[in-house]
Coordinates of C-alpha atoms and ligand atoms in Angstrom, one line a residue:
M161 CA 3.2 1.6 42.0
A162 CA 3.5 5.1 43.4
A163 CA 1.8 8.0 41.7
Q164 CA 3.6 10.9 40.1
G165 CA 2.1 14.2 41.2
L166 CA -1.6 14.0 40.7
K167 CA -1.5 11.6 37.8
K168 CA -2.0 8.0 38.4
T169 CA 0.6 5.4 37.1
I170 CA -0.9 2.8 34.9
V171 CA 0.9 -0.3 33.5
L172 CA -0.5 -1.7 30.3
K173 CA 0.6 -5.0 28.7
G174 CA 0.5 -5.5 24.9
I175 CA 2.5 -7.1 22.2
G176 CA 6.1 -5.8 21.9
V177 CA 6.7 -5.7 18.1
S178 CA 9.8 -3.5 17.8
P179 CA 12.5 -3.7 20.5
G180 CA 14.0 -0.9 22.6
V181 CA 12.9 1.4 25.3
A182 CA 11.7 5.0 24.9
C183 CA 10.5 7.5 27.4
G184 CA 8.7 10.7 26.4
K185 CA 5.4 12.6 26.0
A186 CA 2.3 11.1 24.5
F187 CA 0.9 12.5 21.3
P188 CA -2.5 10.9 20.7
I189 CA -3.8 10.6 17.1
D190 CA -7.4 9.7 16.7
H191 CA -8.7 8.5 13.4
R192 CA -11.4 6.1 14.4
P193 CA -14.6 6.5 12.5
I194 CA -16.7 9.4 13.8
T195 CA -20.3 8.9 14.9
I196 CA -22.3 11.5 13.2
P197 CA -25.3 12.9 15.1
Y198 CA -28.6 13.5 13.4
I199 CA -30.5 16.5 14.8
E200 CA -33.7 18.1 13.4
I201 CA -33.8 21.8 13.8
S202 CA -37.0 23.7 13.3
D203 CA -36.1 27.2 14.6
R204 CA -34.8 29.5 11.8
D205 CA -32.4 31.3 14.0
F206 CA -30.9 28.0 15.2
L207 CA -30.5 26.9 11.5
E208 CA -28.5 30.1 10.8
K209 CA -26.3 29.4 13.8
E210 CA -25.8 25.9 12.3
V211 CA -24.7 27.5 9.0
A212 CA -22.3 29.8 10.9
R213 CA -20.9 26.8 12.8
F214 CA -20.3 25.0 9.5
I215 CA -18.4 28.1 8.0
R216 CA -16.3 28.3 11.2
A217 CA -15.3 24.7 10.9
L218 CA -14.4 25.3 7.2
D219 CA -12.2 28.2 8.2
S220 CA -10.4 26.3 11.0
S221 CA -9.8 23.4 8.6
T222 CA -8.4 25.7 6.0
A223 CA -6.1 27.4 8.5
E224 CA -5.0 24.0 9.7
L225 CA -4.1 22.8 6.2
E226 CA -2.4 26.1 5.4
A227 CA -0.2 25.7 8.5
I228 CA 0.7 22.1 7.4
K229 CA 1.4 23.4 3.9
N230 CA 3.7 26.1 5.1
K231 CA 5.7 23.5 7.0
L232 CA 5.9 21.3 3.9
D233 CA 6.7 24.0 1.4
A234 CA 10.4 23.5 1.5
E235 CA 9.9 19.8 0.8
E236 CA 9.9 18.2 -2.6
G237 CA 7.3 15.6 -3.8
I238 CA 3.6 15.2 -3.6
G239 CA 2.9 16.3 0.0
P240 CA 2.4 20.0 -0.6
L241 CA 0.3 19.3 -3.8
I242 CA -2.1 17.0 -1.9
I243 CA -2.6 19.7 0.8
E244 CA -3.1 22.3 -1.9
A245 CA -5.8 20.1 -3.5
H246 CA -7.5 19.7 -0.1
V247 CA -7.6 23.4 0.4
M248 CA -9.2 23.7 -3.0
I249 CA -11.9 21.3 -2.1
L250 CA -12.6 23.3 1.1
R251 CA -13.0 26.5 -1.0
D252 CA -15.1 24.9 -3.6
T253 CA -18.3 26.9 -3.9
G254 CA -20.4 23.8 -5.0
F255 CA -19.3 21.9 -1.9
I256 CA -20.1 24.8 0.5
R257 CA -23.4 25.8 -1.2
S258 CA -24.7 22.3 -1.3
T259 CA -24.1 21.8 2.4
I260 CA -25.6 25.1 3.5
E261 CA -28.7 24.6 1.3
T262 CA -29.1 21.1 2.9
I263 CA -28.9 22.6 6.4
R264 CA -31.6 25.3 5.6
K265 CA -33.9 23.2 3.4
R266 CA -33.9 20.0 5.4
G267 CA -33.7 21.7 8.8
I268 CA -30.8 19.5 10.0
N269 CA -27.5 19.9 11.8
A270 CA -24.3 20.7 9.9
E271 CA -22.6 17.3 10.4
W272 CA -25.5 15.4 8.9
A273 CA -25.8 17.9 6.0
L274 CA -22.0 17.5 5.3
E275 CA -22.4 13.7 5.2
L276 CA -25.2 14.1 2.6
T277 CA -22.9 16.3 0.5
L278 CA -20.3 13.6 0.7
S279 CA -22.7 10.8 -0.4
R280 CA -23.6 13.0 -3.4
Y281 CA -19.9 13.3 -4.3
R282 CA -19.5 9.5 -3.8
D283 CA -22.3 8.9 -6.4
V284 CA -20.6 11.2 -8.9
F285 CA -17.1 9.8 -8.4
G286 CA -18.4 6.3 -8.4
R287 CA -19.8 6.7 -11.9
M288 CA -16.4 7.8 -13.3
E289 CA -14.6 5.3 -15.6
D290 CA -11.1 6.5 -15.0
V291 CA -9.7 4.7 -11.9
Y292 CA -7.4 7.6 -11.0
L293 CA -10.3 10.1 -11.0
K294 CA -12.6 7.7 -9.2
D295 CA -10.0 7.3 -6.5
R296 CA -10.0 11.1 -5.8
I297 CA -13.1 10.6 -3.7
R298 CA -10.5 9.6 -1.0
D299 CA -9.4 13.3 -1.0
V300 CA -13.0 14.5 -0.6
E301 CA -13.5 12.0 2.3
D302 CA -10.3 13.2 4.0
V303 CA -11.4 16.8 3.8
V304 CA -14.9 16.0 5.1
H305 CA -13.4 14.1 7.9
R306 CA -11.3 17.0 8.9
V307 CA -14.3 19.4 8.9
L308 CA -16.3 16.9 10.9
R309 CA -13.6 16.7 13.5
H310 CA -13.7 20.5 13.8
L311 CA -17.5 20.5 14.0
L312 CA -17.4 17.9 16.7
G313 CA -14.5 19.5 18.6
A314 CA -12.5 16.3 18.1
G315 CA -9.3 18.0 16.8
G316 CA -7.5 16.6 13.7
E317 CA -3.9 16.0 14.6
A318 CA -1.8 13.9 12.4
I319 CA 1.8 12.7 12.2
S320 CA 2.7 15.6 10.1
D321 CA 1.7 18.0 12.9
I322 CA 4.3 16.6 15.3
K323 CA 7.1 19.1 15.9
E324 CA 8.8 17.9 19.1
E325 CA 9.9 14.5 20.3
A326 CA 6.8 12.4 21.0
I327 CA 5.4 9.0 21.5
I328 CA 2.4 8.3 19.2
V329 CA -0.7 6.8 20.7
A330 CA -3.3 5.6 18.3
H331 CA -6.1 3.1 17.8
D332 CA -4.3 1.8 14.8
L333 CA -1.7 2.9 12.3
S334 CA -1.5 1.9 8.7
P335 CA 1.9 0.9 7.2
A336 CA 1.7 4.1 5.1
E337 CA 1.3 6.2 8.2
T338 CA 4.2 4.4 9.9
V339 CA 6.4 5.1 7.0
Q340 CA 5.8 8.9 7.5
M341 CA 7.6 8.6 10.9
K342 CA 10.9 8.2 9.0
G343 CA 13.1 11.1 9.9
K344 CA 10.6 12.6 12.4
N345 CA 11.0 13.0 16.1
I346 CA 9.0 9.9 16.9
L347 CA 10.4 8.1 19.9
A348 CA 8.0 5.2 19.9
F349 CA 4.4 4.3 19.3
A350 CA 1.7 2.4 21.0
T351 CA -1.6 1.2 19.6
D352 CA -4.9 -0.4 20.7
V353 CA -4.8 -3.1 17.9
G354 CA -2.3 -5.0 15.8
G355 CA -0.1 -8.1 15.7
K356 CA 3.6 -8.9 15.7
T357 CA 3.9 -9.6 12.0
S358 CA 1.6 -6.9 10.7
H359 CA 3.4 -4.6 8.2
T360 CA 3.0 -1.7 10.6
A361 CA 5.2 -3.7 13.0
I362 CA 7.7 -4.6 10.3
V363 CA 8.1 -1.0 9.3
A364 CA 8.6 0.0 13.0
R365 CA 11.4 -2.5 13.3
S366 CA 13.0 -1.3 10.1
L367 CA 12.9 2.3 11.3
S368 CA 14.2 1.1 14.8
I369 CA 11.2 2.7 16.5
P370 CA 10.2 0.9 19.7
A371 CA 6.6 -0.2 19.4
V372 CA 3.9 -2.0 21.4
V373 CA 0.6 -2.9 19.7
G374 CA -2.5 -4.8 20.8
L375 CA -2.9 -2.7 24.0
E376 CA -6.7 -2.8 23.5
N377 CA -7.6 0.6 25.1
I378 CA -4.5 2.7 25.5
T379 CA -6.3 5.5 23.6
K380 CA -8.8 5.8 26.4
K381 CA -6.2 5.9 29.1
V382 CA -3.7 8.4 27.7
R383 CA -4.1 12.2 27.3
K384 CA -1.8 14.5 25.3
E385 CA 1.4 15.3 27.1
D386 CA 1.1 12.3 29.5
K387 CA 4.5 10.9 30.3
L388 CA 5.0 7.4 28.8
I389 CA 7.5 4.6 28.9
V390 CA 7.3 2.2 25.9
D391 CA 9.2 -1.0 26.2
G392 CA 9.0 -2.6 22.8
T393 CA 11.1 -5.6 23.9
S394 CA 8.8 -6.8 26.6
G395 CA 5.5 -5.2 25.3
V396 CA 4.9 -3.0 28.3
V397 CA 3.7 0.6 28.3
I398 CA 3.7 2.7 31.6
V399 CA 1.6 5.8 31.7
N400 CA 2.8 8.5 34.1
P401 CA 5.6 6.5 35.6
D402 CA 7.2 7.6 39.0
Q403 CA 10.8 8.7 39.1
E404 CA 12.0 5.3 40.3
T405 CA 10.4 3.5 37.3
V406 CA 11.9 6.0 34.9
R407 CA 15.4 5.4 36.5
R408 CA 14.8 1.6 36.2
Y409 CA 14.0 1.9 32.5
E410 CA 16.9 4.2 31.8
D411 CA 19.1 1.5 33.3
K412 CA 17.4 -1.1 31.1
K413 CA 18.0 1.0 28.1
R414 CA 21.7 1.3 28.9
H415 CA 21.9 -2.4 29.6
Y416 CA 20.5 -3.2 26.1
R417 CA 22.8 -0.8 24.5
I418 CA 25.9 -2.4 26.2
L419 CA 24.8 -5.9 25.2
E420 CA 24.0 -4.8 21.7
E421 CA 27.5 -3.2 21.4
D422 CA 29.0 -6.5 22.6
F423 CA 27.1 -8.5 19.9
I424 CA 27.9 -5.9 17.3
K425 CA 31.6 -6.6 17.8
G426 CA 31.3 -10.0 16.2
A427 CA 28.6 -9.1 13.7
G428 CA 30.9 -9.0 10.7
L429 CA 32.2 -12.5 11.2
P430 CA 30.8 -15.3 9.0
A431 CA 27.8 -17.3 10.1
V432 CA 29.5 -20.7 10.1
T433 CA 28.7 -23.4 12.7
K434 CA 31.5 -25.1 14.6
D435 CA 31.3 -28.1 12.3
G436 CA 31.6 -26.0 9.2
R437 CA 28.1 -25.3 7.8
G438 CA 27.8 -21.8 6.4
I439 CA 24.5 -20.0 6.5
G440 CA 23.8 -17.0 4.3
V441 CA 22.5 -14.3 6.6
G442 CA 20.7 -11.4 4.9
A443 CA 18.8 -8.4 5.9
N444 CA 15.1 -7.7 5.3
I445 CA 14.8 -4.1 4.3
E446 CA 12.0 -1.8 3.1
F447 CA 14.0 1.4 2.3
V448 CA 17.4 2.0 0.7
E449 CA 18.2 4.1 3.8
E450 CA 18.4 0.9 5.8
I451 CA 21.5 -0.4 4.0
P452 CA 24.1 1.2 6.3
S453 CA 22.3 -0.4 9.3
A454 CA 22.1 -3.8 7.5
I455 CA 25.8 -3.7 6.9
Y456 CA 26.6 -2.4 10.5
H457 CA 24.6 -5.3 11.9
G458 CA 26.5 -7.9 9.9
A459 CA 24.2 -8.7 6.9
N460 CA 26.1 -10.3 4.0
G461 CA 23.3 -9.4 1.6
V462 CA 19.7 -8.3 1.3
G463 CA 17.6 -11.4 1.5
L464 CA 14.3 -9.6 1.2
F465 CA 13.7 -6.1 -0.2
R466 CA 10.0 -5.4 0.3
T467 CA 9.7 -3.2 -2.8
E468 CA 6.1 -2.3 -2.2
F469 CA 7.1 0.4 0.2
F470 CA 8.5 2.3 -2.8
Y471 CA 4.8 2.6 -4.0
V472 CA 3.6 4.0 -0.7
N473 CA 2.5 7.6 -0.1
R474 CA 2.7 8.7 -3.7
E475 CA 0.1 9.3 -6.3
Q476 CA 1.8 7.6 -9.3
S477 CA 3.5 4.3 -9.5
P478 CA 7.3 4.5 -9.8
T479 CA 8.7 4.7 -13.4
E480 CA 11.1 2.1 -14.9
E481 CA 13.9 4.7 -14.4
E482 CA 13.0 5.3 -10.8
H483 CA 13.0 1.5 -10.1
Y484 CA 16.3 1.1 -11.8
E485 CA 18.1 3.9 -10.0
H486 CA 16.6 2.8 -6.6
Y487 CA 17.7 -0.9 -6.9
R488 CA 21.0 0.1 -8.4
I489 CA 21.9 1.9 -5.1
V490 CA 21.5 -1.5 -3.4
V491 CA 23.4 -3.8 -5.8
E492 CA 26.3 -1.4 -6.3
N493 CA 27.1 -1.3 -2.6
K494 CA 30.4 -3.1 -2.2
D495 CA 29.4 -4.6 1.2
I496 CA 26.2 -6.1 -0.2
K497 CA 27.1 -9.4 -1.7
W498 CA 23.7 -10.2 -3.1
A499 CA 20.3 -8.5 -3.2
T500 CA 16.9 -10.2 -3.6
F501 CA 14.2 -7.9 -4.8
R502 CA 10.7 -9.1 -4.0
T503 CA 8.3 -7.8 -6.7
F504 CA 5.7 -5.6 -5.1
D505 CA 3.4 -7.3 -2.7
L506 CA 0.6 -4.7 -2.5
G507 CA -2.8 -5.6 -1.0
G508 CA -3.4 -7.4 2.3
D509 CA -2.7 -5.1 5.3
K510 CA -0.6 -2.8 3.1
F511 CA -1.2 0.5 1.4
I512 CA -3.0 0.6 -1.9
S513 CA -4.8 3.4 -3.6
D514 CA -6.6 1.1 -6.1
P515 CA -10.3 1.2 -4.9
R516 CA -10.8 -2.3 -6.3
L517 CA -8.4 -3.6 -3.7
A518 CA -9.5 -1.4 -0.9
E519 CA -13.1 -2.6 -1.1
E520 CA -12.3 -6.3 -0.9
M521 CA -13.9 -8.1 2.0
N522 CA -10.8 -10.1 2.9
P523 CA -7.8 -8.4 1.4
A524 CA -5.3 -10.9 2.9
M525 CA -6.8 -13.5 0.6
G526 CA -7.7 -11.2 -2.2
L527 CA -6.1 -9.6 -5.2
R528 CA -2.7 -9.3 -3.6
A529 CA 1.0 -9.6 -4.6
V530 CA 1.5 -11.8 -7.7
R531 CA -2.2 -12.1 -8.3
Y532 CA -2.4 -8.3 -8.7
C533 CA 0.8 -8.4 -10.9
L534 CA -0.7 -10.9 -13.2
R535 CA -3.9 -8.9 -13.4
E536 CA -2.0 -5.7 -14.2
P537 CA 1.0 -6.9 -16.2
D538 CA 1.9 -3.4 -17.4
I539 CA 2.6 -2.2 -13.9
F540 CA 4.5 -5.5 -13.2
E541 CA 6.6 -5.2 -16.3
V542 CA 7.8 -1.7 -15.4
Q543 CA 9.2 -3.0 -12.1
L544 CA 10.7 -6.1 -13.7
R545 CA 12.5 -3.9 -16.2
G546 CA 13.9 -1.8 -13.4
I547 CA 15.2 -4.9 -11.5
L548 CA 16.6 -6.5 -14.6
R549 CA 18.5 -3.4 -15.5
A550 CA 19.9 -3.1 -11.9
S551 CA 21.1 -6.7 -12.3
A552 CA 23.8 -5.5 -14.7
H553 CA 25.5 -3.8 -11.7
G554 CA 25.7 -6.6 -9.1
N555 CA 24.4 -9.9 -7.8
T556 CA 20.6 -9.6 -8.1
G557 CA 17.7 -12.0 -7.6
I558 CA 14.0 -11.6 -8.4
M559 CA 11.6 -13.1 -5.9
I560 CA 7.8 -13.5 -6.5
P561 CA 5.5 -13.3 -3.5
M562 CA 2.3 -15.3 -2.8
I563 CA 2.7 -18.0 -5.4
S564 CA 0.0 -20.6 -4.8
G565 CA 0.6 -23.1 -7.6
L566 CA 2.6 -23.9 -10.7
E567 CA 0.5 -22.0 -13.2
E568 CA 1.3 -18.7 -11.6
I569 CA 5.1 -19.1 -11.8
L570 CA 4.8 -20.3 -15.4
E571 CA 2.9 -17.2 -16.3
V572 CA 5.4 -15.0 -14.4
K573 CA 8.3 -16.7 -16.3
K574 CA 6.6 -15.8 -19.6
I575 CA 6.3 -12.2 -18.6
I576 CA 10.0 -12.1 -17.5
E577 CA 11.0 -13.6 -20.9
K578 CA 9.0 -10.9 -22.6
V579 CA 10.6 -8.2 -20.6
K580 CA 14.1 -9.6 -21.2
D581 CA 13.3 -9.6 -25.0
N582 CA 12.3 -6.0 -24.8
L583 CA 15.6 -5.1 -23.0
R584 CA 17.6 -7.1 -25.6
A585 CA 15.8 -5.3 -28.4
R586 CA 16.7 -2.0 -26.8
R587 CA 20.3 -3.2 -26.2
I588 CA 20.0 -2.5 -22.5
P589 CA 22.3 -4.6 -20.5
F590 CA 21.1 -7.0 -17.7
N591 CA 22.4 -10.2 -16.2
E592 CA 21.1 -13.1 -18.4
G593 CA 21.7 -15.5 -15.6
I594 CA 19.7 -13.5 -13.0
K595 CA 18.2 -15.9 -10.4
L596 CA 14.5 -16.3 -10.1
G597 CA 12.9 -17.5 -6.8
I598 CA 9.6 -17.6 -5.1
M599 CA 8.4 -17.0 -1.6
V600 CA 6.8 -20.1 -0.2
E601 CA 4.2 -18.6 2.0
V602 CA 0.9 -20.2 0.9
P603 CA 0.3 -23.7 2.2
S604 CA -0.6 -25.0 -1.3
A605 CA 2.8 -23.8 -2.6
A606 CA 4.5 -25.7 0.2
M607 CA 2.6 -28.8 -0.7
V608 CA 3.6 -28.7 -4.3
A609 CA 7.1 -27.5 -3.5
D610 CA 8.6 -30.4 -5.5
A611 CA 7.0 -29.2 -8.7
L612 CA 7.7 -25.5 -8.1
A613 CA 11.4 -26.3 -7.3
R614 CA 11.8 -27.5 -10.9
E615 CA 10.9 -24.1 -12.2
V616 CA 12.9 -21.7 -10.0
D617 CA 16.4 -21.2 -8.7
F618 CA 15.6 -20.7 -5.0
F619 CA 12.9 -20.7 -2.4
S620 CA 12.5 -18.4 0.6
I621 CA 9.9 -19.4 3.2
G622 CA 7.7 -16.5 4.3
T623 CA 6.6 -17.7 7.7
N624 CA 4.5 -14.6 8.4
D625 CA 2.0 -15.5 5.8
L626 CA 2.6 -19.3 5.9
I627 CA 1.6 -19.3 9.6
Q628 CA -1.3 -16.9 8.9
Y629 CA -2.8 -19.1 6.2
S630 CA -1.9 -22.6 7.6
L631 CA -3.2 -21.8 11.1
A632 CA -6.0 -19.5 9.9
I633 CA -4.9 -16.6 12.0
D634 CA -5.2 -13.0 10.8
R635 CA -1.7 -11.7 11.4
V636 CA -2.9 -8.2 12.3
N637 CA -5.6 -9.3 14.7
E638 CA -4.5 -9.0 18.4
H639 CA -7.4 -11.2 19.6
V640 CA -6.0 -14.3 17.9
G641 CA -2.3 -13.4 18.5
Y642 CA -2.0 -16.1 21.1
L643 CA -2.6 -18.7 18.3
Y644 CA 0.2 -17.3 16.2
R645 CA 2.7 -20.0 17.0
P646 CA 5.7 -20.5 14.7
C647 CA 6.5 -23.8 16.5
H648 CA 3.2 -25.3 15.8
P649 CA 3.9 -28.9 14.6
A650 CA 2.0 -28.2 11.3
V651 CA 4.3 -25.2 10.6
L652 CA 7.5 -27.2 11.4
R653 CA 6.3 -30.1 9.1
L654 CA 5.6 -27.7 6.3
I655 CA 9.0 -26.1 6.6
R656 CA 10.8 -29.5 6.7
Y657 CA 8.8 -30.6 3.6
V658 CA 9.7 -27.5 1.6
V659 CA 13.4 -27.7 2.6
E660 CA 13.6 -31.4 1.6
A661 CA 11.7 -30.7 -1.7
G662 CA 14.1 -27.8 -2.6
H663 CA 17.2 -29.8 -1.7
R664 CA 16.1 -32.8 -3.7
A665 CA 15.8 -30.5 -6.8
G666 CA 19.2 -29.0 -6.0
I667 CA 18.0 -25.5 -5.1
K668 CA 18.7 -23.4 -2.0
V669 CA 16.0 -22.8 0.6
A670 CA 16.1 -19.8 2.8
M671 CA 13.6 -18.2 5.2
C672 CA 12.7 -14.5 5.4
G673 CA 9.7 -14.5 7.7
E674 CA 10.0 -13.0 11.2
M675 CA 10.7 -16.5 12.5
A676 CA 14.2 -16.3 10.8
G677 CA 15.2 -13.5 13.2
D678 CA 13.9 -15.0 16.4
P679 CA 17.0 -16.2 18.3
F680 CA 14.7 -18.6 20.1
C681 CA 14.2 -20.5 16.8
T682 CA 17.8 -20.3 15.5
M683 CA 18.9 -23.8 16.6
L684 CA 15.6 -25.2 15.2
L685 CA 16.1 -23.6 11.8
L686 CA 19.7 -24.8 11.6
G687 CA 18.5 -28.3 12.4
L688 CA 15.8 -28.0 9.7
E689 CA 18.7 -27.4 7.3
L690 CA 17.8 -24.0 5.9
D691 CA 20.5 -22.6 3.7
G692 CA 19.9 -18.9 4.5
L693 CA 18.1 -16.7 7.0
S694 CA 17.0 -13.2 6.3
M695 CA 15.8 -10.9 9.0
T696 CA 15.4 -7.4 10.4
P697 CA 19.0 -6.0 10.7
L698 CA 18.7 -5.6 14.5
A699 CA 18.3 -9.3 14.9
I700 CA 21.4 -10.3 12.9
P701 CA 24.2 -10.1 15.5
L702 CA 22.6 -12.4 18.0
V703 CA 21.4 -15.0 15.4
K704 CA 24.9 -15.0 13.9
R705 CA 26.5 -15.5 17.3
I706 CA 24.3 -18.5 18.1
I707 CA 25.1 -20.0 14.7
R708 CA 28.8 -19.6 15.3
E709 CA 28.6 -21.4 18.7
A710 CA 26.4 -24.2 17.5
T711 CA 27.0 -27.5 15.7
M712 CA 24.7 -29.0 13.1
E713 CA 24.9 -32.3 15.0
E714 CA 23.2 -30.8 18.1
A715 CA 20.7 -28.8 16.0
K716 CA 19.6 -31.9 14.1
K717 CA 19.2 -33.8 17.4
L718 CA 17.0 -31.0 18.7
V719 CA 14.8 -31.1 15.6
N720 CA 14.5 -34.9 15.7
H721 CA 13.4 -34.6 19.3
V722 CA 10.8 -31.9 18.9
M723 CA 9.3 -33.4 15.7
G724 CA 8.2 -36.2 17.9
F725 CA 5.8 -33.9 19.9
D726 CA 2.2 -33.4 18.8
R727 CA 1.6 -30.2 20.8
T728 CA 2.9 -26.7 20.3
D729 CA 3.3 -26.0 24.0
Q730 CA 5.5 -29.1 24.4
I731 CA 7.7 -28.0 21.5
E732 CA 8.0 -24.4 22.8
E733 CA 8.7 -25.5 26.4
Y734 CA 11.4 -27.9 25.3
I735 CA 13.1 -25.4 23.0
K736 CA 12.9 -22.6 25.6
D737 CA 14.5 -24.9 28.2
Y738 CA 17.1 -26.0 25.8
M739 CA 18.1 -22.5 24.7
R740 CA 18.1 -21.2 28.3
R741 CA 20.6 -23.9 29.3
R742 CA 22.6 -23.8 26.1
F743 CA 22.8 -19.9 25.7
P744 CA 21.9 -18.4 29.1
D745 CA 23.3 -14.9 28.4
Y746 CA 21.7 -14.6 25.0
C747 CA 18.4 -15.7 26.3
A748 CA 18.4 -12.9 28.8
V749 CA 18.8 -10.3 26.1
A750 CA 16.1 -11.9 23.9
D751 CA 13.7 -11.9 26.7
V752 CA 13.2 -15.7 26.6
E753 CA 11.6 -16.0 30.0
Ligands
LIG200 C1 6.3 -13.4 5.0 O1 5.1 -13.5 4.7 O2 6.8 -14.2 5.8 C2 7.1 -12.3 4.4 C3 8.4 -12.3 4.7 O3 6.5 -11.4 3.7 P1 5.6 -10.2 4.3 O4 5.8 -10.1 5.7 O5 6.0 -8.9 3.6 O6 4.2 -10.6 3.9
LIG201 MG1 4.3 -12.5 3.0

């Protein structure tokens, strides 16, 4: 490819996790752990220079925080208060004196002295009983990190520093950081690590921000202000593209827009196959602000509201009143026929401020979701009260994540009964017939689906985790991304088993993992007889169109055929070929190559 000016064009291939094309300037954010140098200094003059260097780094960090605070001052919420607290730590005389004394007495460099100050703070905070106070060590760590970056000349830019349109380039982004992109001028992002079903990727899709992850070393190849093209549909990032490439991608962008507009036209029509089977198509959302987009893209309801994002980037858990008002906005919307609120699924690769969770060795298999709720019933009950109260205003369901066996759902049901009694005693209205369902996303739950089906009103299969746990693949690890195969025969057999168990017990079985929104799998899922599919709003128009043009007869035939294969690649090849012949135009849009 030709070079643009003096800068070399580089094409990088990663995993496209949020579709769309963006073209803009790079804004690198670097928060990889810093290597702290240890230097012994014997010369007194040099030690004083070290002290002066430390004070300069404190001043620059304070000025940086003041600038951020001025920008945030007009905003409500916790942001300005956190910045204020960080400035106070920077000005704390104990913090400053302790570091300066360590430089002088031990004859060492400022970075190492600062690290020793931090470890003393860690000891003090670690001995505190109160979980909230104990957790404040995170603020001290953030402040120390900022000062270290200034000492090492590494800069400290963050998402909150972005003023103009930009493409974020980072080693990794947490879901909490990705949420901060909401309403900012972020055109796209590209990261070294990550996987398609990580929560960072899910948030990117919900915010309609094109994203490519798993690029391995983009942070080493991109400098601030480099021009980038991010193609989140095909997983390509082009650094310093020439004019011709930019034109080609602008065309591609237009092309997607035209096709999307075409699909949107039929998005409101019902998802009914040609031979009359209706499928409930819902939207997966994380924020109430996504509701207009869900409706625009043709969702009949909300099949999965990931409520844990309501807990993100705040110091205190939401109150009952906040939950209630929040969920009420969803259920009262006249275009939303039903809304399923998944109780909070914190832990795993998501945000959590509880240090007991943060320190777990393997959080995906740790104190996550319902396990955390049963450990902390007080927090759980607050949310349940909020959902139950919202149920008085519209068709509402409660869905419990990460159920692994019967005991857990029985315990949850007891808690729900207690919460209902409490509301009855307070004469607060709620829907007595509110539906209770579970996510089937742990293989053990799938295997005892018959027993679980007797206890609940519906199932929703969470393939993101079901695949992660049944195939033993970390969903956020780009190195094993190639093993993440929804069409693995084991996954298909588990899905079929769960659907059959649910139907035998007379309950509906839906799917809300990312597989539900993959048009390549739509015929397969129809043939597996799922009753509902819930997906990211952007995926709805195409999936609905395929459903409307299909028959159950052909879908079942396809399933019968592929269930005879033992190998994933045979199944994938067969389906790809089938879909390409059956829906050639749609496959072009969905990048089924
Ligand atoms: C799933 O696991 O498939 C799912 C929908 O839940 P989450 O992606 O939030 O874990
Ligand atoms: Mg899950």
